PDB file of C-alpha atoms in Angstrom:
ATOM      1  CA  PRO Z 740     101.223  98.556 169.765  1.00  0.00           C
ATOM      2  CA  ASP Z 741      99.572  97.480 172.972  1.00  0.00           C
ATOM      3  CA  GLY Z 742      95.845  98.064 173.369  1.00  0.00           C
ATOM      4  CA  VAL Z 743      94.814  98.017 169.721  1.00  0.00           C
ATOM      5  CA  GLY Z 744      92.769  94.801 170.041  1.00  0.00           C
ATOM      6  CA  LYS Z 745      95.126  92.056 168.693  1.00  0.00           C
ATOM      7  CA  TRP Z 746      94.054  89.646 171.406  1.00  0.00           C
ATOM      8  CA  HIS Z 747      90.357  90.185 170.813  1.00  0.00           C
ATOM      9  CA  ALA Z 748      90.860  89.848 167.085  1.00  0.00           C
ATOM     10  CA  ALA Z 749      92.805  86.553 167.513  1.00  0.00           C
ATOM     11  CA  GLU Z 750      90.059  85.181 169.756  1.00  0.00           C
ATOM     12  CA  ARG Z 751      87.334  86.156 167.282  1.00  0.00           C
ATOM     13  CA  PHE Z 752      89.234  84.626 164.440  1.00  0.00           C
ATOM     14  CA  ALA Z 753      89.754  81.391 166.493  1.00  0.00           C
ATOM     15  CA  ARG Z 754      86.038  81.241 167.307  1.00  0.00           C
ATOM     16  CA  HIS Z 755      85.173  81.683 163.642  1.00  0.00           C
ATOM     17  CA  LEU Z 756      87.578  78.915 162.568  1.00  0.00           C
ATOM     18  CA  LEU Z 757      86.237  76.541 165.263  1.00  0.00           C
ATOM     19  CA  CYS Z 758      82.521  77.231 164.497  1.00  0.00           C
ATOM     20  CA  LEU Z 759      80.765  74.245 163.023  1.00  0.00           C
ATOM     21  CA  ARG Z 760      78.923  76.430 160.612  1.00  0.00           C
ATOM     22  CA  GLY Z 761      81.964  78.537 159.771  1.00  0.00           C
ATOM     23  CA  THR Z 762      80.269  81.820 160.728  1.00  0.00           C
ATOM     24  CA  SER Z 763      80.933  82.259 164.440  1.00  0.00           C
ATOM     25  CA  CYS Z 764      77.198  81.758 164.809  1.00  0.00           C
ATOM     26  CA  GLY Z 765      77.129  81.658 168.676  1.00  0.00           C
ATOM     27  CA  ASP Z 766      74.471  78.842 168.476  1.00  0.00           C
ATOM     28  CA  CYS Z 767      76.425  75.666 167.583  1.00  0.00           C
ATOM     29  CA  GLU Z 768      77.987  73.457 170.201  1.00  0.00           C
ATOM     30  CA  SER Z 769      81.432  74.621 169.256  1.00  0.00           C
ATOM     31  CA  CYS Z 770      80.575  78.368 169.696  1.00  0.00           C
ATOM     32  CA  ARG Z 771      78.839  77.692 173.025  1.00  0.00           C
ATOM     33  CA  LEU Z 772      81.858  75.820 174.345  1.00  0.00           C
ATOM     34  CA  PHE Z 773      84.207  78.570 173.146  1.00  0.00           C
ATOM     35  CA  MET Z 774      82.134  81.346 174.804  1.00  0.00           C
ATOM     36  CA  ARG Z 775      82.157  79.438 178.121  1.00  0.00           C
ATOM     37  CA  GLY Z 776      85.994  78.974 177.865  1.00  0.00           C
ATOM     38  CA  LEU Z 777      85.608  75.181 177.699  1.00  0.00           C
ATOM     39  CA  HIS Z 778      86.433  74.424 174.056  1.00  0.00           C
ATOM     40  CA  PRO Z 779      88.678  71.336 173.895  1.00  0.00           C
ATOM     41  CA  ASP Z 780      90.092  72.306 170.491  1.00  0.00           C
ATOM     42  CA  TYR Z 781      91.186  75.794 171.658  1.00  0.00           C
ATOM     43  CA  ILE Z 782      94.482  75.822 173.491  1.00  0.00           C
ATOM     44  CA  GLN Z 783      95.499  79.180 174.893  1.00  0.00           C
ATOM     45  CA  PHE Z 784      98.915  79.408 176.522  1.00  0.00           C
ATOM     46  CA  PRO Z 785      98.882  81.556 179.627  1.00  0.00           C
ATOM     47  CA  ARG Z 786      99.933  85.152 179.529  1.00  0.00           C
ATOM     48  CA  ASN Z 787     103.027  86.452 181.375  1.00  0.00           C
ATOM     49  CA  LYS Z 788     104.578  83.033 181.472  1.00  0.00           C
ATOM     50  CA  ASN Z 789     107.706  81.932 179.675  1.00  0.00           C
ATOM     51  CA  ILE Z 790     107.191  78.942 177.396  1.00  0.00           C
ATOM     52  CA  ALA Z 791     109.747  76.241 177.776  1.00  0.00           C
ATOM     53  CA  ILE Z 792     110.275  72.959 175.880  1.00  0.00           C
ATOM     54  CA  GLY Z 793     109.372  70.828 178.811  1.00  0.00           C
ATOM     55  CA  LYS Z 794     110.665  67.521 180.159  1.00  0.00           C
ATOM     56  CA  GLU Z 795     111.197  64.650 177.778  1.00  0.00           C
ATOM     57  CA  LYS Z 796     108.989  62.358 179.788  1.00  0.00           C
ATOM     58  CA  ASP Z 797     105.777  63.592 181.396  1.00  0.00           C
ATOM     59  CA  PRO Z 798     106.146  67.290 180.446  1.00  0.00           C
ATOM     60  CA  ASP Z 799     104.336  69.956 182.431  1.00  0.00           C
ATOM     61  CA  GLU Z 800     101.193  71.584 181.054  1.00  0.00           C
ATOM     62  CA  PHE Z 801     101.714  74.461 178.646  1.00  0.00           C
ATOM     63  CA  THR Z 802     105.125  73.467 177.497  1.00  0.00           C
ATOM     64  CA  VAL Z 803     105.896  72.669 173.919  1.00  0.00           C
ATOM     65  CA  ARG Z 804     106.419  68.954 174.556  1.00  0.00           C
ATOM     66  CA  TRP Z 805     103.081  68.799 176.351  1.00  0.00           C
ATOM     67  CA  LEU Z 806     101.443  70.380 173.306  1.00  0.00           C
ATOM     68  CA  LEU Z 807     103.315  68.073 170.875  1.00  0.00           C
ATOM     69  CA  TYR Z 808     102.741  64.804 172.935  1.00  0.00           C
ATOM     70  CA  HIS Z 809      99.239  65.352 174.391  1.00  0.00           C
ATOM     71  CA  LYS Z 810      97.276  67.724 172.091  1.00  0.00           C
ATOM     72  CA  ILE Z 811      98.512  68.026 168.546  1.00  0.00           C
ATOM     73  CA  PRO Z 812      98.822  64.276 167.516  1.00  0.00           C
ATOM     74  CA  PHE Z 813      95.057  63.663 168.117  1.00  0.00           C
ATOM     75  CA  LYS Z 814      92.056  64.580 166.071  1.00  0.00           C
ATOM     76  CA  PRO Z 815      90.049  67.605 167.233  1.00  0.00           C
ATOM     77  CA  HIS Z 816      87.185  66.757 169.629  1.00  0.00           C
ATOM     78  CA  THR Z 817      84.394  69.103 168.609  1.00  0.00           C
ATOM     79  CA  SER Z 818      85.516  71.159 165.670  1.00  0.00           C
ATOM     80  CA  HIS Z 819      87.224  70.308 162.370  1.00  0.00           C
ATOM     81  CA  LYS Z 820      90.359  72.184 163.501  1.00  0.00           C
ATOM     82  CA  ARG Z 821      92.460  72.814 166.530  1.00  0.00           C
ATOM     83  CA  ILE Z 822      93.739  76.263 167.400  1.00  0.00           C
ATOM     84  CA  VAL Z 823      96.777  77.078 169.629  1.00  0.00           C
ATOM     85  CA  LEU Z 824      97.254  80.598 170.699  1.00  0.00           C
ATOM     86  CA  PHE Z 825     100.482  81.925 172.113  1.00  0.00           C
ATOM     87  CA  PRO Z 826      99.721  85.291 173.794  1.00  0.00           C
ATOM     88  CA  GLU Z 827     103.290  86.626 173.653  1.00  0.00           C
ATOM     89  CA  SER Z 828     105.555  84.820 171.256  1.00  0.00           C
ATOM     90  CA  GLN Z 829     108.680  86.489 172.578  1.00  0.00           C
ATOM     91  CA  ARG Z 830     108.195  84.422 175.702  1.00  0.00           C
ATOM     92  CA  ILE Z 831     108.893  81.191 173.806  1.00  0.00           C
ATOM     93  CA  ASN Z 832     112.458  80.196 174.690  1.00  0.00           C
ATOM     94  CA  HIS Z 833     114.902  79.336 171.920  1.00  0.00           C
ATOM     95  CA  GLU Z 834     114.829  75.631 172.392  1.00  0.00           C
ATOM     96  CA  ALA Z 835     111.084  75.455 172.412  1.00  0.00           C
ATOM     97  CA  GLU Z 836     110.829  77.766 169.359  1.00  0.00           C
ATOM     98  CA  THR Z 837     113.242  75.479 167.374  1.00  0.00           C
ATOM     99  CA  THR Z 838     111.129  72.448 168.264  1.00  0.00           C
ATOM    100  CA  LEU Z 839     107.975  74.135 167.093  1.00  0.00           C
ATOM    101  CA  LEU Z 840     109.517  75.156 163.861  1.00  0.00           C
ATOM    102  CA  LYS Z 841     110.825  71.592 163.226  1.00  0.00           C
ATOM    103  CA  THR Z 842     107.321  70.251 163.865  1.00  0.00           C
ATOM    104  CA  LEU Z 843     105.840  72.630 161.330  1.00  0.00           C
ATOM    105  CA  GLU Z 844     108.357  71.536 158.700  1.00  0.00           C
TER     106      GLU Z 844
END
């Protein structure tokens, strides 16, 4: 249900995974970037926005093709992992959802 802290838990888990010490220490470069909202390896899609597949060439930001062409293929910048958070998965349209699933296969 709404308001139980799912979003806060997801953010804390992401910070823990991105922490260079693996503890969500708050002191390492990765944690400091995360707390300032500037972490290059943490991609948070906007809330209240439908997520589309995007144009084949030059896709708009925060579309699935933008994610697949401009973010996922490259090594993480600061951490050992890259985290992508979709706030409301029901807002991912069918075509975008299918593309994401094929990518994970």
